[in-house]
Coordinates of C-alpha atoms in Angstrom, one line a residue:
X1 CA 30.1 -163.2 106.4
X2 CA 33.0 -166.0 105.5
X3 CA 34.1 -165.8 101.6
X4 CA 32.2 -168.8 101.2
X5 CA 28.4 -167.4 102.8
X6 CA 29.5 -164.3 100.6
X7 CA 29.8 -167.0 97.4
X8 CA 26.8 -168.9 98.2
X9 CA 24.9 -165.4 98.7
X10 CA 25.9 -164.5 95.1
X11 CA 24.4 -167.5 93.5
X12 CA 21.2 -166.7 95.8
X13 CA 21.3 -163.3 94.3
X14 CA 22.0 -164.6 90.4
X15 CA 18.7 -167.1 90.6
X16 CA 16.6 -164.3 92.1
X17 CA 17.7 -161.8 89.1
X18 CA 16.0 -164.4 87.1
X19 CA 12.5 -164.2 88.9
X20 CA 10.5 -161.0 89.1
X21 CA 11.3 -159.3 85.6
X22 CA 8.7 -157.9 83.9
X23 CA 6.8 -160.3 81.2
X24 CA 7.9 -158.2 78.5
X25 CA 7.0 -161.0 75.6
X26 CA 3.6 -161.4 76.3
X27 CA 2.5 -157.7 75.9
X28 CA 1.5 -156.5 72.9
X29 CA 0.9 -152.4 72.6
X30 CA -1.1 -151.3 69.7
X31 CA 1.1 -147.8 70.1
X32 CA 4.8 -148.5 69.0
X33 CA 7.4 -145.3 68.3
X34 CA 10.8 -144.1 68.4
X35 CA 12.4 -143.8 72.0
X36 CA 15.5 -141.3 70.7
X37 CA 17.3 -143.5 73.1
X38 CA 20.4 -145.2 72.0
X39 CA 23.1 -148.0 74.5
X40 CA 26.7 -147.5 73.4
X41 CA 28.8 -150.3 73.6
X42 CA 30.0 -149.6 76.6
X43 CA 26.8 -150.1 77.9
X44 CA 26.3 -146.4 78.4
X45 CA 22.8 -145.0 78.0
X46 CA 21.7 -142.4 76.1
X47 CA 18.8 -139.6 76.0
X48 CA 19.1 -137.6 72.8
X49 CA 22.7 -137.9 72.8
X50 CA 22.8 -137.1 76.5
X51 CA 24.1 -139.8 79.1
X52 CA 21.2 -141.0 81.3
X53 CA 23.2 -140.4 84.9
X54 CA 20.3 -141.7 87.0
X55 CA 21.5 -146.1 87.7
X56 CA 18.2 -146.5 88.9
X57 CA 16.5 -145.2 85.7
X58 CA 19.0 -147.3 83.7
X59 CA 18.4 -150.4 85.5
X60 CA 14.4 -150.1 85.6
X61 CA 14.9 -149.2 81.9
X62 CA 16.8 -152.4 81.2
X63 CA 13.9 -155.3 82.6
X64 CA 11.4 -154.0 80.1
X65 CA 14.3 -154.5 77.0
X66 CA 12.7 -156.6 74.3
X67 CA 14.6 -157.9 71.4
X68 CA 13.2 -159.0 68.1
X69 CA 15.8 -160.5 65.6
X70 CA 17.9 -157.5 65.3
X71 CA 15.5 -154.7 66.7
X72 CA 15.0 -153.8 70.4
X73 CA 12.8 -152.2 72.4
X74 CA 11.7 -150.9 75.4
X75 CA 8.0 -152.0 76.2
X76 CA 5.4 -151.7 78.7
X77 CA 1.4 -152.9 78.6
X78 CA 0.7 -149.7 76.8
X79 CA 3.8 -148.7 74.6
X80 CA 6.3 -150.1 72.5
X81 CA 9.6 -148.1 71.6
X82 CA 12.6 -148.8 69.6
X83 CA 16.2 -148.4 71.0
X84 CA 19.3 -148.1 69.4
X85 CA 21.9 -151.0 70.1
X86 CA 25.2 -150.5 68.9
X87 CA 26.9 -153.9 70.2
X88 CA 24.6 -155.7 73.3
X89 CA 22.5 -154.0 75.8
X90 CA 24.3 -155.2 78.5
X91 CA 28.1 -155.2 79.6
X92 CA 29.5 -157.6 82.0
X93 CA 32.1 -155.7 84.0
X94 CA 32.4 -158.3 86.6
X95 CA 33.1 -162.2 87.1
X96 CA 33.5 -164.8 89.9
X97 CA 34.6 -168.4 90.0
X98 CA 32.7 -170.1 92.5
X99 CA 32.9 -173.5 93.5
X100 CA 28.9 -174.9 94.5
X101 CA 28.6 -178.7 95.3
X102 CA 32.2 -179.8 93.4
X103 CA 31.2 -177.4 90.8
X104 CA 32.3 -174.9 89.0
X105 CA 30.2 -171.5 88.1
X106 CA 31.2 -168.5 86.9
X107 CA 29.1 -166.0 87.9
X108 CA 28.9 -162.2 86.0
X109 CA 27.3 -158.9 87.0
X110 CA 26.3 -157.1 84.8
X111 CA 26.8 -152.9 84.6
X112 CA 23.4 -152.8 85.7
X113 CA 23.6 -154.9 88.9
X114 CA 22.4 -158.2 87.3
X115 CA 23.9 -161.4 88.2
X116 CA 24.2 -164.3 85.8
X117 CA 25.6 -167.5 86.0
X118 CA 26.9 -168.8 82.7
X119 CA 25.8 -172.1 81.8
X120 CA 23.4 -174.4 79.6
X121 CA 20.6 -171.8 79.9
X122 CA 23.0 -168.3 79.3
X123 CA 26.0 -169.8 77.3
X124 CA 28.8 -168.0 76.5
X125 CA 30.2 -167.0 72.9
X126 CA 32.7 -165.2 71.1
X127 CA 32.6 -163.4 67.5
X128 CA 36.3 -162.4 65.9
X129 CA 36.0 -159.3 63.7
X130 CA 36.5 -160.6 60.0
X131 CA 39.4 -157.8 60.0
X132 CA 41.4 -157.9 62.6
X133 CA 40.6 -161.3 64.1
X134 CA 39.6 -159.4 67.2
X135 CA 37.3 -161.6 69.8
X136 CA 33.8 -160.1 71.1
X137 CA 33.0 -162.4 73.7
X138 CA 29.3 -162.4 75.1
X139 CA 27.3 -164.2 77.8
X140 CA 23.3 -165.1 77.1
X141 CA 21.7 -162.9 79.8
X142 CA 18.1 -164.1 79.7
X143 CA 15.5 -164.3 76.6
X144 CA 17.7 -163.3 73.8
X145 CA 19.2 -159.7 75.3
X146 CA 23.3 -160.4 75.6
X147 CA 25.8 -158.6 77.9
X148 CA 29.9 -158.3 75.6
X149 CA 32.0 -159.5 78.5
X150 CA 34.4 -156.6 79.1
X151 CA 38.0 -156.9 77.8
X152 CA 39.4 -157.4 81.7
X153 CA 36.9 -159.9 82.3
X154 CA 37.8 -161.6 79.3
X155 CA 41.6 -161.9 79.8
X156 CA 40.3 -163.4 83.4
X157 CA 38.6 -165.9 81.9
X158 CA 41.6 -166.7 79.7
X159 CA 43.7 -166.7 82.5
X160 CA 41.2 -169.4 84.0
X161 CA 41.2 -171.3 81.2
X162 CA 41.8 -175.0 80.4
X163 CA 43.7 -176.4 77.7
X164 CA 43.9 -179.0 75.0
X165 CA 45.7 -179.8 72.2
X166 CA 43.9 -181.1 68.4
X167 CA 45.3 -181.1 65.6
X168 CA 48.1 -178.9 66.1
X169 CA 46.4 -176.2 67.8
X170 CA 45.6 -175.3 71.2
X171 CA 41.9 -175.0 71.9
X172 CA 41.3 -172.9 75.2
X173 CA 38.3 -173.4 76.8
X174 CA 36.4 -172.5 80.5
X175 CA 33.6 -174.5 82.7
X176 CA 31.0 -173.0 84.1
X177 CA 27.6 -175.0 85.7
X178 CA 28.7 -178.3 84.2
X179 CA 28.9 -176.4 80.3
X180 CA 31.7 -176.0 78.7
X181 CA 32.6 -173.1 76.8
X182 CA 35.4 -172.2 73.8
X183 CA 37.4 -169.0 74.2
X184 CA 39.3 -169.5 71.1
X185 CA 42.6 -170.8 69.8
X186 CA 46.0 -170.5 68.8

């Protein structure tokens, strides 16, 4: 496979992550509870303060995540559980620049094997901590779950980055599916 099929394969693989989840938002269990699970911000899963080793568990656990304005859950037809969050459920431990028809995409996996391409429909944003000034950066993974773009992937996009001066100050910003996205400025 040339670098390019292996490219064009991972935008295959990004629009077919889309397709096929679970319809978690139309169910609606009468039976709701406490799942004593809990995602670290390293996108680390816990049982009972135990690591859930099994990927495959993690990864079927993570298409029935629902979120409701600052509550998630893990749902099914029948049940309804809360899970702890501490940042985003999901981490994005990987990126890609690929070039598709002239254009630019920037395509994530996720540390559960999901592939996004950032974009109108899963923007980007960052959040500075009110303290330190720190930058959380995060990419829309689909309904409104979010995967905090790992601090390596981050300084890659910033190494990508465009520039432009207003006002004094330089903006810094990235392309990704015809969107363009801010990473801050100095």
């Amino acid at each position: 496979m040339t670098s390019a099929d292996s490219l064009l394969a991972l935008l295959e693989k990004a629009e077919r992550d889309e397709q096929g989840l679970p319809p978690v938002h139309q169910w609606h269990p009468e039976h709701q509870g406490e799942s004593r699970m809990r995602i670290a911000r390293d996108g680390t899963w816990y049982y009972q303060q135990s690591p859930i080793e099994r990927e495959r568990m993690v990864r079927l656990f993570s298409t029935i995540l629902l979120r409701e304005g600052d509550d998630y859950f893990l749902i099914t037809p029948v049940e309804k559980l809360r899970i702890e969050v501490d940042d985003a459920p999901f981490v994005a431990t990987d990126v890609q620049r690929v070039k598709d028809d002239g254009v630019d995409k920037l395509v994530f996996t996720t540390n559960v094997g999901t592939h996004v391409v950032a974009g109108e429909r899963h923007p980007l944003r960052i959040e500075h901590d009110p303290d330190s000034g720190e930058p959380s950066p995060y990419l829309h993974v689909r309904d409104n779950l979010e995967a905090l773009i790992s601090r390596n992937m981050f300084y890659q996009l910033v190494e990508w980055a465009g520039h432009e001066e207003r006002d004094g100050v330089t903006h810094l910003y990235i392309d990704s599916d015809g969107a363009r996205f801010s990473l801050g400025s100095f």
